[in-house]
PDB file of C-alpha atoms and ligand atoms in Angstrom:
ATOM      1  CA  UNK A  57       0.019   0.006  -0.093  1.00  0.00           C
ATOM      2  CA  UNK A  58       0.949   3.619  -0.349  1.00  0.00           C
ATOM      3  CA  UNK A  59       3.608   3.638  -3.205  1.00  0.00           C
ATOM      4  CA  UNK A  60       2.379   5.705  -6.122  1.00  0.00           C
ATOM      5  CA  UNK A  61       3.969   4.643  -9.329  1.00  0.00           C
ATOM      6  CA  UNK A  62       4.595   6.844 -12.377  1.00  0.00           C
ATOM      7  CA  UNK A  63       5.681   5.713 -15.801  1.00  0.00           C
ATOM      8  CA  UNK A  64       7.705   7.925 -18.109  1.00  0.00           C
ATOM      9  CA  UNK A  65       7.615   7.037 -21.806  1.00  0.00           C
ATOM     10  CA  UNK A  66      10.474   8.538 -23.858  1.00  0.00           C
ATOM     11  CA  UNK A  67       8.746   8.709 -27.364  1.00  0.00           C
ATOM     12  CA  UNK A  68      10.612  11.741 -28.939  1.00  0.00           C
ATOM     13  CA  UNK A  69      13.156   9.879 -31.033  1.00  0.00           C
ATOM     14  CA  UNK A  70      13.381   9.996 -34.805  1.00  0.00           C
ATOM     15  CA  UNK A  71      13.658   6.271 -35.465  1.00  0.00           C
ATOM     16  CA  UNK A  72      16.599   6.728 -37.908  1.00  0.00           C
ATOM     17  CA  UNK A  73      17.626   3.067 -37.838  1.00  0.00           C
ATOM     18  CA  UNK A  74      14.057   2.031 -38.683  1.00  0.00           C
ATOM     19  CA  UNK A  75      13.744   4.547 -41.410  1.00  0.00           C
ATOM     20  CA  UNK A  76      10.493   5.483 -43.115  1.00  0.00           C
ATOM     21  CA  UNK A  77      10.197   9.186 -42.338  1.00  0.00           C
ATOM     22  CA  UNK A  78       7.552   9.111 -39.601  1.00  0.00           C
ATOM     23  CA  UNK A  79       8.877   9.388 -35.926  1.00  0.00           C
ATOM     24  CA  UNK A  80       9.244   5.752 -34.801  1.00  0.00           C
ATOM     25  CA  UNK A  81       6.724   6.048 -31.876  1.00  0.00           C
ATOM     26  CA  UNK A  82       3.957   6.983 -34.322  1.00  0.00           C
ATOM     27  CA  UNK A  83       4.615   4.212 -36.825  1.00  0.00           C
ATOM     28  CA  UNK A  84       1.620   1.906 -37.228  1.00  0.00           C
ATOM     29  CA  UNK A  85       1.734  -1.523 -35.881  1.00  0.00           C
ATOM     30  CA  UNK A  86      -1.224  -3.752 -36.641  1.00  0.00           C
ATOM     31  CA  UNK A  87      -3.292  -0.661 -37.324  1.00  0.00           C
ATOM     32  CA  UNK A  88      -2.357   1.324 -34.216  1.00  0.00           C
ATOM     33  CA  UNK A  89       0.571   3.570 -33.440  1.00  0.00           C
ATOM     34  CA  UNK A  90       3.453   1.801 -31.563  1.00  0.00           C
ATOM     35  CA  UNK A  91       3.142   4.482 -28.814  1.00  0.00           C
ATOM     36  CA  UNK A  92      -0.521   3.706 -28.218  1.00  0.00           C
ATOM     37  CA  UNK A  93       0.357   0.112 -27.810  1.00  0.00           C
ATOM     38  CA  UNK A  94       3.139   0.832 -25.334  1.00  0.00           C
ATOM     39  CA  UNK A  95       0.938   3.333 -23.354  1.00  0.00           C
ATOM     40  CA  UNK A  96      -1.837   0.627 -23.237  1.00  0.00           C
ATOM     41  CA  UNK A  97       0.560  -1.903 -21.702  1.00  0.00           C
ATOM     42  CA  UNK A  98       1.259   0.510 -18.920  1.00  0.00           C
ATOM     43  CA  UNK A  99      -2.428   1.251 -18.476  1.00  0.00           C
ATOM     44  CA  UNK A 100      -3.135  -2.338 -18.078  1.00  0.00           C
ATOM     45  CA  UNK A 101      -0.373  -2.693 -15.509  1.00  0.00           C
ATOM     46  CA  UNK A 102      -1.923  -2.669 -12.080  1.00  0.00           C
ATOM     47  CA  UNK A 103       0.828  -0.804 -10.456  1.00  0.00           C
ATOM     48  CA  UNK A 104       0.904   2.334 -12.627  1.00  0.00           C
ATOM     49  CA  UNK A 105      -1.051   5.324 -11.662  1.00  0.00           C
ATOM     50  CA  UNK A 106       0.449   8.209 -13.741  1.00  0.00           C
ATOM     51  CA  UNK A 107       1.725   7.975 -17.363  1.00  0.00           C
ATOM     52  CA  UNK A 108       3.929  10.812 -18.761  1.00  0.00           C
ATOM     53  CA  UNK A 109       4.858  10.699 -22.513  1.00  0.00           C
ATOM     54  CA  UNK A 110       7.781  12.653 -24.035  1.00  0.00           C
ATOM     55  CA  UNK A 111       6.647  13.322 -27.564  1.00  0.00           C
ATOM     56  CA  UNK A 112       8.414  14.864 -30.460  1.00  0.00           C
ATOM     57  CA  UNK A 113       8.286  18.602 -29.706  1.00  0.00           C
ATOM     58  CA  UNK A 114       6.257  19.487 -32.869  1.00  0.00           C
ATOM     59  CA  UNK A 115       3.752  16.753 -32.156  1.00  0.00           C
ATOM     60  CA  UNK A 116       2.762  17.293 -28.505  1.00  0.00           C
ATOM     61  CA  UNK A 117      -0.756  18.242 -29.291  1.00  0.00           C
ATOM     62  CA  UNK A 118      -1.329  15.352 -31.820  1.00  0.00           C
ATOM     63  CA  UNK A 119       0.002  12.878 -29.390  1.00  0.00           C
ATOM     64  CA  UNK A 120      -2.088  14.196 -26.514  1.00  0.00           C
ATOM     65  CA  UNK A 121      -5.174  13.873 -28.711  1.00  0.00           C
ATOM     66  CA  UNK A 122      -4.134  10.330 -29.654  1.00  0.00           C
ATOM     67  CA  UNK A 123      -3.577   9.140 -26.092  1.00  0.00           C
ATOM     68  CA  UNK A 124      -6.421  10.760 -24.266  1.00  0.00           C
ATOM     69  CA  UNK A 125      -6.764  12.700 -21.027  1.00  0.00           C
ATOM     70  CA  UNK A 126      -5.348  10.192 -18.637  1.00  0.00           C
ATOM     71  CA  UNK A 127      -1.793  10.696 -20.076  1.00  0.00           C
ATOM     72  CA  UNK A 128       0.370  13.654 -19.604  1.00  0.00           C
ATOM     73  CA  UNK A 129       2.231  14.647 -22.730  1.00  0.00           C
ATOM     74  CA  UNK A 130       5.219  16.880 -22.638  1.00  0.00           C
ATOM     75  CA  UNK A 131       7.867  17.877 -25.290  1.00  0.00           C
ATOM     76  CA  UNK A 132      10.826  15.615 -25.463  1.00  0.00           C
ATOM     77  CA  UNK A 133      14.525  16.771 -26.072  1.00  0.00           C
ATOM     78  CA  UNK A 134      17.353  16.156 -28.450  1.00  0.00           C
ATOM     79  CA  UNK A 135      18.666  12.946 -26.762  1.00  0.00           C
ATOM     80  CA  UNK A 136      16.778  10.302 -24.810  1.00  0.00           C
ATOM     81  CA  UNK A 137      18.287  11.571 -21.574  1.00  0.00           C
ATOM     82  CA  UNK A 138      16.872  15.058 -22.268  1.00  0.00           C
ATOM     83  CA  UNK A 139      13.308  13.590 -22.954  1.00  0.00           C
ATOM     84  CA  UNK A 140      13.433  11.596 -19.655  1.00  0.00           C
ATOM     85  CA  UNK A 141      14.724  14.511 -17.667  1.00  0.00           C
ATOM     86  CA  UNK A 142      11.930  16.727 -18.895  1.00  0.00           C
ATOM     87  CA  UNK A 143       9.401  14.070 -18.116  1.00  0.00           C
ATOM     88  CA  UNK A 144      10.641  13.722 -14.551  1.00  0.00           C
ATOM     89  CA  UNK A 145       9.754  17.294 -14.031  1.00  0.00           C
ATOM     90  CA  UNK A 146       6.155  16.424 -14.568  1.00  0.00           C
ATOM     91  CA  UNK A 147       5.920  13.556 -12.240  1.00  0.00           C
ATOM     92  CA  UNK A 148       3.129  14.026  -9.543  1.00  0.00           C
ATOM     93  CA  UNK A 149       4.231  15.128  -6.090  1.00  0.00           C
ATOM     94  CA  UNK A 150       3.006  11.983  -4.356  1.00  0.00           C
ATOM     95  CA  UNK A 151       4.789   9.566  -6.597  1.00  0.00           C
ATOM     96  CA  UNK A 152       7.491   7.561  -4.933  1.00  0.00           C
ATOM     97  CA  UNK A 153       8.420   4.987  -7.636  1.00  0.00           C
ATOM     98  CA  UNK A 154       9.220   5.967 -11.336  1.00  0.00           C
ATOM     99  CA  UNK A 155       9.423   3.618 -14.233  1.00  0.00           C
ATOM    100  CA  UNK A 156      10.977   4.552 -17.547  1.00  0.00           C
ATOM    101  CA  UNK A 157       9.720   2.631 -20.492  1.00  0.00           C
ATOM    102  CA  UNK A 158      10.671   2.915 -24.218  1.00  0.00           C
ATOM    103  CA  UNK A 159       7.737   3.673 -26.633  1.00  0.00           C
ATOM    104  CA  UNK A 160       9.634   1.479 -28.974  1.00  0.00           C
ATOM    105  CA  UNK A 161       8.786  -1.729 -26.935  1.00  0.00           C
ATOM    106  CA  UNK A 162       5.056  -2.025 -27.931  1.00  0.00           C
ATOM    107  CA  UNK A 163       4.572  -5.622 -27.033  1.00  0.00           C
ATOM    108  CA  UNK A 164       5.695  -5.450 -23.405  1.00  0.00           C
ATOM    109  CA  UNK A 165       3.547  -7.572 -21.203  1.00  0.00           C
ATOM    110  CA  UNK A 166       1.744  -5.612 -18.412  1.00  0.00           C
ATOM    111  CA  UNK A 167       2.995  -8.330 -16.028  1.00  0.00           C
ATOM    112  CA  UNK A 168       6.545  -7.295 -16.685  1.00  0.00           C
ATOM    113  CA  UNK A 169       5.774  -3.684 -15.760  1.00  0.00           C
ATOM    114  CA  UNK A 170       4.119  -4.865 -12.509  1.00  0.00           C
ATOM    115  CA  UNK A 171       7.104  -7.144 -11.674  1.00  0.00           C
ATOM    116  CA  UNK A 172       9.582  -4.240 -11.974  1.00  0.00           C
ATOM    117  CA  UNK A 173       7.401  -1.934  -9.956  1.00  0.00           C
ATOM    118  CA  UNK A 174       7.006  -4.672  -7.392  1.00  0.00           C
ATOM    119  CA  UNK A 175      10.686  -5.097  -6.865  1.00  0.00           C
ATOM    120  CA  UNK A 176      11.232  -1.438  -6.387  1.00  0.00           C
ATOM    121  CA  UNK A 177       8.307  -1.223  -3.910  1.00  0.00           C
ATOM    122  CA  UNK A 178       9.842  -4.247  -2.040  1.00  0.00           C
ATOM    123  CA  UNK A 179      12.928  -2.094  -1.463  1.00  0.00           C
ATOM    124  CA  UNK A 180      15.303  -2.255  -4.395  1.00  0.00           C
ATOM    125  CA  UNK A 181      16.436   1.237  -5.388  1.00  0.00           C
ATOM    126  CA  UNK A 182      16.829   0.408  -9.077  1.00  0.00           C
ATOM    127  CA  UNK A 183      15.468  -2.669 -11.043  1.00  0.00           C
ATOM    128  CA  UNK A 184      16.017  -3.699 -14.672  1.00  0.00           C
ATOM    129  CA  UNK A 185      14.574  -6.559 -16.758  1.00  0.00           C
ATOM    130  CA  UNK A 186      17.268  -8.627 -18.383  1.00  0.00           C
ATOM    131  CA  UNK A 187      17.575 -11.520 -20.734  1.00  0.00           C
ATOM    132  CA  UNK A 188      20.477 -13.877 -21.453  1.00  0.00           C
ATOM    133  CA  UNK A 189      22.173 -13.364 -24.787  1.00  0.00           C
ATOM    134  CA  UNK A 190      21.854 -15.615 -27.841  1.00  0.00           C
ATOM    135  CA  UNK A 191      24.946 -14.170 -29.596  1.00  0.00           C
ATOM    136  CA  UNK A 192      28.486 -14.088 -28.360  1.00  0.00           C
ATOM    137  CA  UNK A 193      29.625 -10.565 -27.667  1.00  0.00           C
ATOM    138  CA  UNK A 194      33.141  -9.261 -28.545  1.00  0.00           C
ATOM    139  CA  UNK A 195      34.860  -6.068 -27.703  1.00  0.00           C
ATOM    140  CA  UNK A 196      36.401  -4.752 -30.883  1.00  0.00           C
ATOM    141  CA  UNK A 197      38.861  -1.896 -31.403  1.00  0.00           C
ATOM    142  CA  UNK A 198      38.563   0.973 -33.794  1.00  0.00           C
ATOM    143  CA  UNK A 199      40.765  -1.003 -36.300  1.00  0.00           C
ATOM    144  CA  UNK A 200      38.157  -3.775 -36.283  1.00  0.00           C
ATOM    145  CA  UNK A 201      40.415  -6.184 -34.400  1.00  0.00           C
ATOM    146  CA  UNK A 202      38.964  -8.143 -31.478  1.00  0.00           C
ATOM    147  CA  UNK A 203      40.261  -7.018 -28.121  1.00  0.00           C
ATOM    148  CA  UNK A 204      38.552  -9.702 -25.933  1.00  0.00           C
ATOM    149  CA  UNK A 205      35.440 -11.982 -25.537  1.00  0.00           C
ATOM    150  CA  UNK A 206      33.791 -11.512 -22.246  1.00  0.00           C
ATOM    151  CA  UNK A 207      32.251 -14.806 -21.019  1.00  0.00           C
ATOM    152  CA  UNK A 208      28.665 -14.845 -22.241  1.00  0.00           C
ATOM    153  CA  UNK A 209      27.387 -16.414 -18.987  1.00  0.00           C
ATOM    154  CA  UNK A 210      27.834 -13.235 -17.234  1.00  0.00           C
ATOM    155  CA  UNK A 211      26.236 -10.922 -19.825  1.00  0.00           C
ATOM    156  CA  UNK A 212      22.609  -9.865 -20.168  1.00  0.00           C
ATOM    157  CA  UNK A 213      20.579  -7.784 -22.645  1.00  0.00           C
ATOM    158  CA  UNK A 214      18.661  -5.117 -20.828  1.00  0.00           C
ATOM    159  CA  UNK A 215      15.124  -4.092 -21.508  1.00  0.00           C
ATOM    160  CA  UNK A 216      12.564  -1.479 -20.164  1.00  0.00           C
ATOM    161  CA  UNK A 217      10.563  -0.756 -18.011  1.00  0.00           C
ATOM    162  CA  UNK A 218      13.388   0.078 -15.716  1.00  0.00           C
ATOM    163  CA  UNK A 219      12.207   1.033 -12.212  1.00  0.00           C
ATOM    164  CA  UNK A 220      13.591   3.318  -9.621  1.00  0.00           C
ATOM    165  CA  UNK A 221      12.879   4.978  -6.334  1.00  0.00           C
ATOM    166  CA  UNK A 222      11.981   8.399  -7.175  1.00  0.00           C
ATOM    167  CA  UNK A 223      14.822  10.135  -5.321  1.00  0.00           C
ATOM    168  CA  UNK A 224      17.389   7.762  -6.832  1.00  0.00           C
ATOM    169  CA  UNK A 225      16.255   8.469 -10.463  1.00  0.00           C
ATOM    170  CA  UNK A 226      16.209  12.250  -9.664  1.00  0.00           C
ATOM    171  CA  UNK A 227      19.718  12.116  -8.227  1.00  0.00           C
ATOM    172  CA  UNK A 228      20.877  10.004 -11.294  1.00  0.00           C
ATOM    173  CA  UNK A 229      19.323  12.553 -13.750  1.00  0.00           C
ATOM    174  CA  UNK A 230      21.115  15.415 -11.926  1.00  0.00           C
ATOM    175  CA  UNK A 231      24.251  13.984 -13.268  1.00  0.00           C
ATOM    176  CA  UNK A 232      25.365  15.479 -16.642  1.00  0.00           C
ATOM    177  CA  UNK A 233      27.795  14.262 -19.265  1.00  0.00           C
ATOM    178  CA  UNK A 234      27.824  10.543 -18.189  1.00  0.00           C
ATOM    179  CA  UNK A 235      27.778   8.590 -21.413  1.00  0.00           C
ATOM    180  CA  UNK A 236      25.174   5.832 -20.829  1.00  0.00           C
ATOM    181  CA  UNK A 237      22.721   4.052 -23.045  1.00  0.00           C
ATOM    182  CA  UNK A 238      20.125   3.289 -20.347  1.00  0.00           C
ATOM    183  CA  UNK A 239      18.718   4.959 -17.219  1.00  0.00           C
ATOM    184  CA  UNK A 240      20.306   2.352 -14.859  1.00  0.00           C
ATOM    185  CA  UNK A 241      23.706   3.410 -16.230  1.00  0.00           C
ATOM    186  CA  UNK A 242      23.145   6.756 -14.563  1.00  0.00           C
ATOM    187  CA  UNK A 243      22.211   5.018 -11.238  1.00  0.00           C
ATOM    188  CA  UNK A 244      25.331   2.826 -11.530  1.00  0.00           C
ATOM    189  CA  UNK A 245      27.436   6.003 -11.919  1.00  0.00           C
ATOM    190  CA  UNK A 246      26.098   7.117  -8.386  1.00  0.00           C
ATOM    191  CA  UNK A 247      27.345   3.782  -7.070  1.00  0.00           C
ATOM    192  CA  UNK A 248      23.774   2.630  -6.137  1.00  0.00           C
ATOM    193  CA  UNK A 249      23.072  -1.037  -6.601  1.00  0.00           C
ATOM    194  CA  UNK A 250      20.877  -2.073  -9.686  1.00  0.00           C
ATOM    195  CA  UNK A 251      18.893  -5.199  -9.290  1.00  0.00           C
ATOM    196  CA  UNK A 252      17.761  -7.546 -12.138  1.00  0.00           C
ATOM    197  CA  UNK A 253      14.407  -9.381 -12.775  1.00  0.00           C
ATOM    198  CA  UNK A 254      13.721 -11.731 -15.621  1.00  0.00           C
ATOM    199  CA  UNK A 255      12.748  -9.866 -18.884  1.00  0.00           C
ATOM    200  CA  UNK A 256      10.307 -10.955 -21.489  1.00  0.00           C
ATOM    201  CA  UNK A 257      11.044 -11.929 -25.065  1.00  0.00           C
ATOM    202  CA  UNK A 258       7.972  -9.807 -26.180  1.00  0.00           C
ATOM    203  CA  UNK A 259       9.445  -6.678 -24.595  1.00  0.00           C
ATOM    204  CA  UNK A 260      12.015  -6.435 -27.495  1.00  0.00           C
ATOM    205  CA  UNK A 261      12.754  -2.955 -28.889  1.00  0.00           C
ATOM    206  CA  UNK A 262      11.598  -2.150 -32.375  1.00  0.00           C
ATOM    207  CA  UNK A 263      14.868  -0.732 -33.708  1.00  0.00           C
ATOM    208  CA  UNK A 264      15.451  -2.083 -37.362  1.00  0.00           C
ATOM    209  CA  UNK A 265      13.096  -3.008 -40.069  1.00  0.00           C
ATOM    210  CA  UNK A 266      13.007  -6.796 -39.243  1.00  0.00           C
ATOM    211  CA  UNK A 267      11.871  -5.945 -35.795  1.00  0.00           C
ATOM    212  CA  UNK A 268       8.737  -4.394 -37.103  1.00  0.00           C
ATOM    213  CA  UNK A 269       8.093  -7.574 -39.225  1.00  0.00           C
ATOM    214  CA  UNK A 270       8.370  -9.697 -36.059  1.00  0.00           C
ATOM    215  CA  UNK A 271       6.032  -7.382 -34.104  1.00  0.00           C
ATOM    216  CA  UNK A 272       3.448  -7.485 -36.867  1.00  0.00           C
ATOM    217  CA  UNK A 273       3.712 -11.289 -36.908  1.00  0.00           C
ATOM    218  CA  UNK A 274       3.211 -11.655 -33.217  1.00  0.00           C
ATOM    219  CA  UNK A 275       0.169  -9.412 -33.337  1.00  0.00           C
ATOM    220  CA  UNK A 276      -1.432 -11.243 -36.161  1.00  0.00           C
ATOM    221  CA  UNK A 277      -0.879 -14.491 -34.279  1.00  0.00           C
ATOM    222  CA  UNK A 278      -2.505 -13.041 -31.171  1.00  0.00           C
ATOM    223  CA  UNK A 279      -5.455 -11.741 -33.157  1.00  0.00           C
ATOM    224  CA  UNK A 280      -5.921 -15.141 -34.905  1.00  0.00           C
ATOM    225  CA  UNK A 281      -5.739 -17.019 -31.590  1.00  0.00           C
ATOM    226  CA  UNK A 282      -8.212 -14.480 -30.120  1.00  0.00           C
ATOM    227  CA  UNK A 283     -10.591 -15.642 -32.965  1.00  0.00           C
ATOM    228  CA  UNK A 284     -11.146 -12.048 -33.877  1.00  0.00           C
ATOM    229  CA  UNK A 285      -9.399 -12.258 -37.212  1.00  0.00           C
ATOM    230  CA  UNK A 286      -7.909  -8.756 -37.012  1.00  0.00           C
ATOM    231  CA  UNK A 287      -4.901  -7.123 -35.514  1.00  0.00           C
ATOM    232  CA  UNK A 288      -6.842  -4.350 -33.825  1.00  0.00           C
ATOM    233  CA  UNK A 289      -6.478  -5.711 -30.282  1.00  0.00           C
ATOM    234  CA  UNK A 290      -3.967  -4.440 -27.901  1.00  0.00           C
ATOM    235  CA  UNK A 291      -0.389  -5.678 -28.521  1.00  0.00           C
ATOM    236  CA  UNK A 292      -0.167  -6.675 -24.896  1.00  0.00           C
ATOM    237  CA  UNK A 293      -2.778  -9.336 -25.501  1.00  0.00           C
ATOM    238  CA  UNK A 294       0.147 -11.466 -26.817  1.00  0.00           C
ATOM    239  CA  UNK A 295       0.233 -14.273 -24.445  1.00  0.00           C
ATOM    240  CA  UNK A 296      -2.448 -12.934 -22.131  1.00  0.00           C
ATOM    241  CA  UNK A 297      -5.903 -12.755 -23.635  1.00  0.00           C
ATOM    242  CA  UNK A 298      -9.262 -11.890 -22.248  1.00  0.00           C
ATOM    243  CA  UNK A 299      -8.422 -12.366 -18.628  1.00  0.00           C
ATOM    244  CA  UNK A 300      -5.930  -9.599 -18.690  1.00  0.00           C
ATOM    245  CA  UNK A 301      -8.468  -7.232 -20.268  1.00  0.00           C
ATOM    246  CA  UNK A 302     -11.140  -8.014 -17.670  1.00  0.00           C
ATOM    247  CA  UNK A 303      -8.491  -7.377 -14.907  1.00  0.00           C
ATOM    248  CA  UNK A 304      -7.870  -3.947 -16.268  1.00  0.00           C
ATOM    249  CA  UNK A 305     -11.415  -3.028 -16.517  1.00  0.00           C
ATOM    250  CA  UNK A 306     -11.867  -3.971 -12.920  1.00  0.00           C
ATOM    251  CA  UNK A 307      -8.985  -1.746 -11.871  1.00  0.00           C
ATOM    252  CA  UNK A 308     -10.317   1.203 -13.923  1.00  0.00           C
ATOM    253  CA  UNK A 309     -13.660   1.090 -12.486  1.00  0.00           C
ATOM    254  CA  UNK A 310     -12.286   0.478  -9.014  1.00  0.00           C
TER     255      UNK A 310
HETATM  256  N1  CTP B 106      13.839   8.749 -27.387  1.00  0.00           N
HETATM  257  C1  CTP B 106      13.320  10.040 -26.860  1.00  0.00           C
HETATM  258  N2  CTP B 106      14.101  11.217 -27.149  1.00  0.00           N
HETATM  259  C2  CTP B 106      15.055  11.208 -27.986  1.00  0.00           C
HETATM  260  C3  CTP B 106      15.618   9.987 -28.499  1.00  0.00           C
HETATM  261  C4  CTP B 106      14.877   8.798 -28.220  1.00  0.00           C
HETATM  262  O1  CTP B 106      12.286  10.056 -26.259  1.00  0.00           O
HETATM  263  N3  CTP B 106      15.681  12.322 -28.214  1.00  0.00           N
HETATM  264  C5  CTP B 106      13.074   7.615 -27.188  1.00  0.00           C
HETATM  265  C6  CTP B 106      12.565   6.881 -28.451  1.00  0.00           C
HETATM  266  O2  CTP B 106      11.349   7.424 -28.949  1.00  0.00           O
HETATM  267  C7  CTP B 106      12.357   5.541 -28.050  1.00  0.00           C
HETATM  268  C8  CTP B 106      13.385   5.252 -26.909  1.00  0.00           C
HETATM  269  O3  CTP B 106      13.813   6.565 -26.528  1.00  0.00           O
HETATM  270  O4  CTP B 106      11.072   5.170 -27.593  1.00  0.00           O
HETATM  271  C9  CTP B 106      14.483   4.412 -27.276  1.00  0.00           C
HETATM  272  O5  CTP B 106      15.238   5.014 -28.324  1.00  0.00           O
HETATM  273  P1  CTP B 106      15.590   4.343 -29.745  1.00  0.00           P
HETATM  274  O6  CTP B 106      15.131   2.947 -29.766  1.00  0.00           O
HETATM  275  O7  CTP B 106      17.020   4.680 -30.078  1.00  0.00           O
HETATM  276  O8  CTP B 106      14.663   5.242 -30.675  1.00  0.00           O
HETATM  277  P2  CTP B 106      15.019   6.385 -31.655  1.00  0.00           P
HETATM  278  O9  CTP B 106      16.029   7.328 -31.066  1.00  0.00           O
HETATM  279  O10 CTP B 106      13.660   6.937 -32.061  1.00  0.00           O
HETATM  280  O11 CTP B 106      15.637   5.510 -32.858  1.00  0.00           O
HETATM  281  P3  CTP B 106      16.995   5.889 -33.618  1.00  0.00           P
HETATM  282  O12 CTP B 106      18.137   5.787 -32.608  1.00  0.00           O
HETATM  283  O13 CTP B 106      17.123   4.637 -34.552  1.00  0.00           O
HETATM  284  O14 CTP B 106      16.978   7.159 -34.296  1.00  0.00           O
HETATM  285 MG1   MG B 107      17.984   6.569 -30.518  1.00  0.00          MG
END
């Protein structure tokens, strides 16, 4: 009881690696924008009570219309860290736990969101979902020559949502000029421990064109197994089905 949880959704990127002109978060996936699906996963999570989206600065109004009144939409910044920093300023006063979740992970199961939030509420200052790696990873020098091969057993691929005690994330984002590729990297720079929980295959990030094909295929399969014959359902129905939808309705009306 007591902990209010906010979710920040950085969605202001250009999607250069995906290509196609439209900002990535607004690209359609099974008939609905990727961002709508990512926000829906957060809405369906029982733990989340505030959702803040950092949109491309010229599209704040469009995105606010698209998402509805229960979502706060602010203008993102030039880099992901700038977008998250701006969104942090919009977190409600009574929130004590903050999740940061990429708009580009539209098939994330709500159960993963709740698992990350629960681990923070249980006392871990910073929590990240991780998966074992399929590929071997090598450190390679600028000349293309292999420097070393870290043992794969100790390596993990990191997903979002990443969850933090609010004061920890605020302190992390008070740091500047720390080169990191995820939010937890800033927390590590503070010397604060970061805990892992099992990630989910469906929480993969849509980054390159084949990722979009995979996401479309998973949605089509979920729609077919729901017997609806369309891909209009929520992405987060993947592997969950009607029970999850009823649960969300119960929470909303409660
Ligand atoms: N993001 C953001 N603000 C930025 C850059 C990125 O809010 N200035 C968001 C993206 O919208 C995305 C998430 O951070 O939801 C993860 O970033 P990434 O996958 O790199 O998305 P893009 O930056 O859009 O893609 P690319 O790097 O290929 O241009
Ligand atoms: Mg990027």
